[in-house]
mmCIF file of C-alpha atoms in Angstrom:
data_model
loop_
_atom_site.group_PDB
_atom_site.id
_atom_site.type_symbol
_atom_site.label_atom_id
_atom_site.label_comp_id
_atom_site.label_asym_id
_atom_site.label_seq_id
_atom_site.Cartn_x
_atom_site.Cartn_y
_atom_site.Cartn_z
ATOM 1 C CA ASN A 33 -0.037 0.036 -0.006
ATOM 2 C CA ALA A 34 1.716 3.070 -1.257
ATOM 3 C CA GLY A 35 1.983 6.040 1.049
ATOM 4 C CA VAL A 36 1.039 9.622 0.398
ATOM 5 C CA MET A 37 2.772 10.541 -3.002
ATOM 6 C CA GLN A 38 3.817 14.103 -3.741
ATOM 7 C CA ASN A 39 5.342 15.371 -6.937
ATOM 8 C CA PRO A 40 7.446 16.979 -7.882
ATOM 9 C CA ARG A 41 9.922 16.653 -4.946
ATOM 10 C CA HIS A 42 11.694 19.810 -6.014
ATOM 11 C CA LEU A 43 10.342 22.644 -7.998
ATOM 12 C CA VAL A 44 12.161 25.766 -9.029
ATOM 13 C CA ARG A 45 10.154 28.751 -10.389
ATOM 14 C CA ARG A 46 10.999 32.292 -11.383
ATOM 15 C CA ARG A 47 9.173 35.196 -9.746
ATOM 16 C CA GLY A 48 5.817 35.605 -11.441
ATOM 17 C CA GLN A 49 5.393 31.968 -12.684
ATOM 18 C CA GLU A 50 2.920 29.519 -11.544
ATOM 19 C CA ALA A 51 3.644 26.485 -9.355
ATOM 20 C CA ARG A 52 1.397 23.415 -9.382
ATOM 21 C CA LEU A 53 2.035 20.933 -6.634
ATOM 22 C CA ARG A 54 0.330 17.419 -6.716
ATOM 23 C CA CYS A 55 -0.751 15.070 -4.019
ATOM 24 C CA SER A 56 -2.052 11.580 -4.277
ATOM 25 C CA PRO A 57 -3.548 10.304 -0.923
ATOM 26 C CA MET A 58 -2.971 6.932 0.413
ATOM 27 C CA LYS A 59 -5.427 4.291 -0.941
ATOM 28 C CA GLY A 60 -8.849 4.416 0.794
ATOM 29 C CA HIS A 61 -8.235 7.969 2.181
ATOM 30 C CA SER A 62 -10.641 10.647 1.127
ATOM 31 C CA HIS A 63 -9.395 13.511 3.390
ATOM 32 C CA VAL A 64 -6.473 15.660 2.198
ATOM 33 C CA TYR A 65 -4.642 18.413 4.104
ATOM 34 C CA TRP A 66 -1.986 20.816 2.860
ATOM 35 C CA TYR A 67 0.581 22.240 5.204
ATOM 36 C CA ARG A 68 3.474 24.685 4.573
ATOM 37 C CA GLN A 69 6.888 24.715 6.426
ATOM 38 C CA LEU A 70 8.829 27.863 6.109
ATOM 39 C CA PRO A 71 12.525 27.791 7.004
ATOM 40 C CA GLU A 72 13.149 27.302 10.702
ATOM 41 C CA GLU A 73 9.450 27.126 11.505
ATOM 42 C CA GLY A 74 6.887 24.419 12.212
ATOM 43 C CA LEU A 75 4.285 23.275 9.821
ATOM 44 C CA LYS A 76 1.390 25.522 9.310
ATOM 45 C CA PHE A 77 -2.093 24.268 8.069
ATOM 46 C CA MET A 78 -3.196 25.678 4.839
ATOM 47 C CA VAL A 79 -6.276 23.797 3.616
ATOM 48 C CA TYR A 80 -8.409 20.704 4.167
ATOM 49 C CA LEU A 81 -10.233 19.047 1.267
ATOM 50 C CA GLN A 82 -12.464 16.102 0.657
ATOM 51 C CA LYS A 83 -13.335 14.849 -2.788
ATOM 52 C CA GLU A 84 -14.568 17.868 -4.812
ATOM 53 C CA ASN A 85 -15.001 19.926 -1.652
ATOM 54 C CA ILE A 86 -12.977 22.483 0.225
ATOM 55 C CA ILE A 87 -13.849 21.954 3.909
ATOM 56 C CA ASP A 88 -11.488 24.403 5.588
ATOM 57 C CA GLU A 89 -9.207 26.998 3.848
ATOM 58 C CA SER A 90 -8.554 29.188 6.985
ATOM 59 C CA GLY A 91 -4.821 28.905 6.437
ATOM 60 C CA MET A 92 -4.716 29.790 2.765
ATOM 61 C CA PRO A 93 -3.330 33.152 1.808
ATOM 62 C CA LYS A 94 -6.233 35.173 0.350
ATOM 63 C CA GLU A 95 -4.567 35.805 -2.955
ATOM 64 C CA ARG A 96 -2.664 33.643 -5.551
ATOM 65 C CA PHE A 97 -3.207 30.373 -3.698
ATOM 66 C CA SER A 98 -5.953 27.827 -4.586
ATOM 67 C CA ALA A 99 -6.424 24.068 -3.988
ATOM 68 C CA GLU A 100 -8.676 21.402 -5.430
ATOM 69 C CA PHE A 101 -9.256 17.656 -4.981
ATOM 70 C CA PRO A 102 -11.297 16.463 -7.981
ATOM 71 C CA LYS A 103 -13.368 13.318 -8.193
ATOM 72 C CA GLU A 104 -10.639 11.810 -10.267
ATOM 73 C CA GLY A 105 -6.917 12.468 -9.835
ATOM 74 C CA PRO A 106 -4.652 13.957 -7.288
ATOM 75 C CA SER A 107 -5.120 17.059 -5.089
ATOM 76 C CA ILE A 108 -3.585 20.063 -6.645
ATOM 77 C CA LEU A 109 -2.056 23.126 -4.739
ATOM 78 C CA ARG A 110 -1.695 25.993 -7.208
ATOM 79 C CA ILE A 111 0.234 29.090 -6.506
ATOM 80 C CA GLN A 112 0.107 31.866 -9.048
ATOM 81 C CA GLN A 113 2.538 34.699 -9.567
ATOM 82 C CA VAL A 114 4.994 33.121 -7.179
ATOM 83 C CA VAL A 115 7.169 35.377 -5.011
ATOM 84 C CA ARG A 116 10.407 34.678 -3.112
ATOM 85 C CA GLY A 117 8.336 34.423 0.173
ATOM 86 C CA ASP A 118 6.608 31.456 -1.254
ATOM 87 C CA SER A 119 9.770 29.451 -1.101
ATOM 88 C CA ALA A 120 9.008 26.691 1.506
ATOM 89 C CA ALA A 121 8.350 22.924 1.841
ATOM 90 C CA TYR A 122 4.722 22.067 1.095
ATOM 91 C CA PHE A 123 3.460 18.866 2.720
ATOM 92 C CA CYS A 124 0.308 16.943 1.923
ATOM 93 C CA ALA A 125 -1.282 14.512 4.449
ATOM 94 C CA SER A 126 -4.126 12.222 4.145
ATOM 95 C CA SER A 127 -6.364 10.457 6.413
ATOM 96 C CA PRO A 128 -9.372 7.958 6.114
ATOM 97 C CA ARG A 129 -11.587 10.227 8.295
ATOM 98 C CA GLY A 130 -11.553 13.877 9.257
ATOM 99 C CA GLY A 131 -11.497 15.168 12.898
ATOM 100 C CA GLY A 132 -7.814 15.867 13.104
ATOM 101 C CA GLU A 133 -6.920 12.183 13.754
ATOM 102 C CA LYS A 134 -3.732 10.493 12.756
ATOM 103 C CA ALA A 135 -2.826 11.859 9.245
ATOM 104 C CA PHE A 136 -0.121 10.279 7.062
ATOM 105 C CA PHE A 137 2.223 12.757 5.416
ATOM 106 C CA GLY A 138 3.997 12.740 1.967
ATOM 107 C CA GLN A 139 7.618 13.493 1.559
ATOM 108 C CA GLY A 140 6.905 17.195 0.522
ATOM 109 C CA THR A 141 7.522 19.374 -2.429
ATOM 110 C CA ARG A 142 10.390 21.969 -1.897
ATOM 111 C CA LEU A 143 9.543 25.041 -3.836
ATOM 112 C CA THR A 144 12.395 27.503 -4.507
ATOM 113 C CA VAL A 145 11.515 30.747 -6.083
ATOM 114 C CA VAL A 146 14.417 32.404 -7.830
ATOM 115 C CA ASP B 175 -0.160 33.385 18.407
ATOM 116 C CA GLN B 176 1.716 30.152 18.933
ATOM 117 C CA GLN B 177 -0.740 27.767 20.353
ATOM 118 C CA VAL B 178 1.593 24.891 20.570
ATOM 119 C CA LYS B 179 4.957 25.565 21.898
ATOM 120 C CA GLN B 180 8.111 23.556 22.036
ATOM 121 C CA ASN B 181 10.522 25.732 23.926
ATOM 122 C CA SER B 182 13.624 23.587 23.548
ATOM 123 C CA PRO B 183 14.915 23.830 19.991
ATOM 124 C CA SER B 184 17.481 21.102 20.537
ATOM 125 C CA LEU B 185 18.186 18.238 22.914
ATOM 126 C CA SER B 186 21.172 15.982 23.201
ATOM 127 C CA VAL B 187 21.125 12.574 24.942
ATOM 128 C CA GLN B 188 23.504 9.720 25.261
ATOM 129 C CA GLU B 189 22.520 6.333 23.664
ATOM 130 C CA GLY B 190 20.577 4.104 26.066
ATOM 131 C CA ARG B 191 19.531 6.971 28.266
ATOM 132 C CA ILE B 192 16.037 8.638 28.367
ATOM 133 C CA SER B 193 14.919 11.449 26.020
ATOM 134 C CA ILE B 194 12.167 13.713 27.323
ATOM 135 C CA LEU B 195 10.742 16.201 24.849
ATOM 136 C CA ASN B 196 8.211 18.746 26.025
ATOM 137 C CA CYS B 197 5.263 20.545 24.531
ATOM 138 C CA ASP B 198 2.975 23.150 25.949
ATOM 139 C CA TYR B 199 -0.268 24.425 24.670
ATOM 140 C CA THR B 200 -2.632 27.290 25.263
ATOM 141 C CA ASN B 201 -5.846 26.341 23.507
ATOM 142 C CA SER B 202 -8.097 24.487 25.986
ATOM 143 C CA MET B 203 -10.307 23.191 23.049
ATOM 144 C CA PHE B 204 -7.469 20.958 21.978
ATOM 145 C CA ASP B 205 -8.429 17.379 22.843
ATOM 146 C CA TYR B 206 -6.162 15.173 20.716
ATOM 147 C CA PHE B 207 -2.401 15.340 20.617
ATOM 148 C CA LEU B 208 0.216 13.747 18.391
ATOM 149 C CA TRP B 209 3.935 13.449 18.074
ATOM 150 C CA TYR B 210 5.536 13.211 14.696
ATOM 151 C CA LYS B 211 9.199 12.483 13.930
ATOM 152 C CA LYS B 212 10.870 14.273 10.935
ATOM 153 C CA TYR B 213 14.142 13.464 9.103
ATOM 154 C CA PRO B 214 15.654 15.985 6.779
ATOM 155 C CA ALA B 215 14.167 16.153 3.361
ATOM 156 C CA GLU B 216 11.285 13.756 4.335
ATOM 157 C CA GLY B 217 7.792 14.221 5.475
ATOM 158 C CA PRO B 218 6.768 13.897 9.219
ATOM 159 C CA THR B 219 6.103 10.332 10.443
ATOM 160 C CA PHE B 220 3.447 9.637 12.966
ATOM 161 C CA LEU B 221 4.846 8.302 16.270
ATOM 162 C CA ILE B 222 2.264 8.253 18.931
ATOM 163 C CA SER B 223 -0.910 10.086 19.992
ATOM 164 C CA ILE B 224 -3.081 10.627 23.066
ATOM 165 C CA SER B 225 -6.582 11.825 23.461
ATOM 166 C CA SER B 226 -7.605 14.193 26.329
ATOM 167 C CA ILE B 227 -9.343 11.515 28.204
ATOM 168 C CA LYS B 228 -6.115 9.757 28.855
ATOM 169 C CA ASP B 229 -3.083 10.941 30.809
ATOM 170 C CA LYS B 230 -0.661 8.300 29.405
ATOM 171 C CA ASN B 231 -0.196 6.261 26.315
ATOM 172 C CA GLU B 232 2.671 3.798 25.608
ATOM 173 C CA ASP B 233 3.813 2.192 22.547
ATOM 174 C CA GLY B 234 7.180 0.232 22.734
ATOM 175 C CA ARG B 235 9.997 2.589 23.623
ATOM 176 C CA PHE B 236 7.715 5.790 23.298
ATOM 177 C CA THR B 237 5.427 7.123 25.920
ATOM 178 C CA VAL B 238 3.397 10.282 25.765
ATOM 179 C CA PHE B 239 2.183 11.910 29.017
ATOM 180 C CA LEU B 240 -0.573 14.461 29.246
ATOM 181 C CA ASN B 241 -1.105 17.015 31.917
ATOM 182 C CA LYS B 242 -4.412 18.688 31.060
ATOM 183 C CA SER B 243 -4.334 21.098 34.161
ATOM 184 C CA ALA B 244 -0.913 22.345 33.129
ATOM 185 C CA LYS B 245 -1.655 22.241 29.408
ATOM 186 C CA HIS B 246 1.577 20.169 28.975
ATOM 187 C CA LEU B 247 2.565 16.983 27.356
ATOM 188 C CA SER B 248 5.835 15.226 27.063
ATOM 189 C CA LEU B 249 7.263 12.424 24.986
ATOM 190 C CA HIS B 250 9.695 10.002 26.679
ATOM 191 C CA ILE B 251 11.954 7.774 24.588
ATOM 192 C CA VAL B 252 13.713 4.986 26.348
ATOM 193 C CA PRO B 253 16.204 3.686 25.732
ATOM 194 C CA SER B 254 17.297 6.342 23.145
ATOM 195 C CA GLN B 255 19.130 5.055 20.048
ATOM 196 C CA PRO B 256 21.058 6.807 17.363
ATOM 197 C CA GLY B 257 18.374 6.272 14.876
ATOM 198 C CA ASP B 258 16.187 8.444 17.068
ATOM 199 C CA SER B 259 17.930 11.433 16.154
ATOM 200 C CA ALA B 260 15.618 13.661 14.224
ATOM 201 C CA VAL B 261 13.247 16.745 14.733
ATOM 202 C CA TYR B 262 10.217 15.991 16.759
ATOM 203 C CA PHE B 263 7.118 17.889 16.318
ATOM 204 C CA CYS B 264 4.172 18.079 18.759
ATOM 205 C CA ALA B 265 0.822 18.733 17.241
ATOM 206 C CA ALA B 266 -2.661 19.236 18.525
ATOM 207 C CA SER B 267 -6.299 19.354 17.257
ATOM 208 C CA ASP B 268 -9.863 19.908 18.652
ATOM 209 C CA GLY B 269 -11.157 17.217 16.295
ATOM 210 C CA LEU B 270 -12.641 14.830 18.826
ATOM 211 C CA THR B 271 -15.183 17.266 20.187
ATOM 212 C CA GLY B 272 -14.691 20.513 18.343
ATOM 213 C CA GLY B 273 -15.015 18.970 14.875
ATOM 214 C CA GLY B 274 -11.777 20.637 13.904
ATOM 215 C CA ASN B 275 -9.723 18.822 11.207
ATOM 216 C CA LYS B 276 -6.474 20.799 11.242
ATOM 217 C CA LEU B 277 -3.370 19.917 13.188
ATOM 218 C CA THR B 278 -1.588 22.829 14.960
ATOM 219 C CA PHE B 279 2.145 22.114 15.242
ATOM 220 C CA GLY B 280 4.899 23.291 17.536
ATOM 221 C CA THR B 281 8.198 24.468 15.982
ATOM 222 C CA GLY B 282 9.982 21.297 16.729
ATOM 223 C CA THR B 283 12.863 19.983 18.916
ATOM 224 C CA GLN B 284 16.003 18.653 17.271
ATOM 225 C CA LEU B 285 17.010 15.464 19.125
ATOM 226 C CA LYS B 286 20.646 14.206 18.880
ATOM 227 C CA VAL B 287 21.416 10.810 20.332
ATOM 228 C CA GLU B 288 25.082 10.463 20.780
ATOM 229 C CA LEU B 289 27.112 7.184 21.085
#
């Protein structure tokens, strides 16, 4: 049973470009979470999704960031017009149920904006 | 507002001895607590959890203690092994009773187990 798969592992974008980060949850998991870890900080919650629905996006920046989890395919975190401050590690987690219970994390995507 | 705090950024312990990692929280709505371990360039790996109805949970070498009145929890690792060297994150949620779904993480403690 494969774990949470994220790709790419590393992504380099120039300022102003778009970044698309993908996350395939563990088999049987329908709840997906995205977290961001800035250098020297802990993980910060961004958004919680179930299939085709955004449940909680209280941690998402108001502009340039969006997330989706379509009926078919992986969850996508999209960052438009990236800036240097977006450079971070972005982690996806999945769980079979919501409620903040044990979530399994992917290996992360390290975004570098140059 | 840091609702989950890990005040020790690093801890060094000798192999075979006990490692004690501490975590404090401020939000009294938190009712479920987790510890994750993280190696460089990898995602966090779940270690152990505890709900607020318990004060202790044990799994092999790992034990988590919860003191609700003090809003404090700790992770004990005994005996410590070199492979335990990693960053340990404390996390909390109000999912069991508050319906919340997000984890709030501390800033982590770097544990180094020396030979």
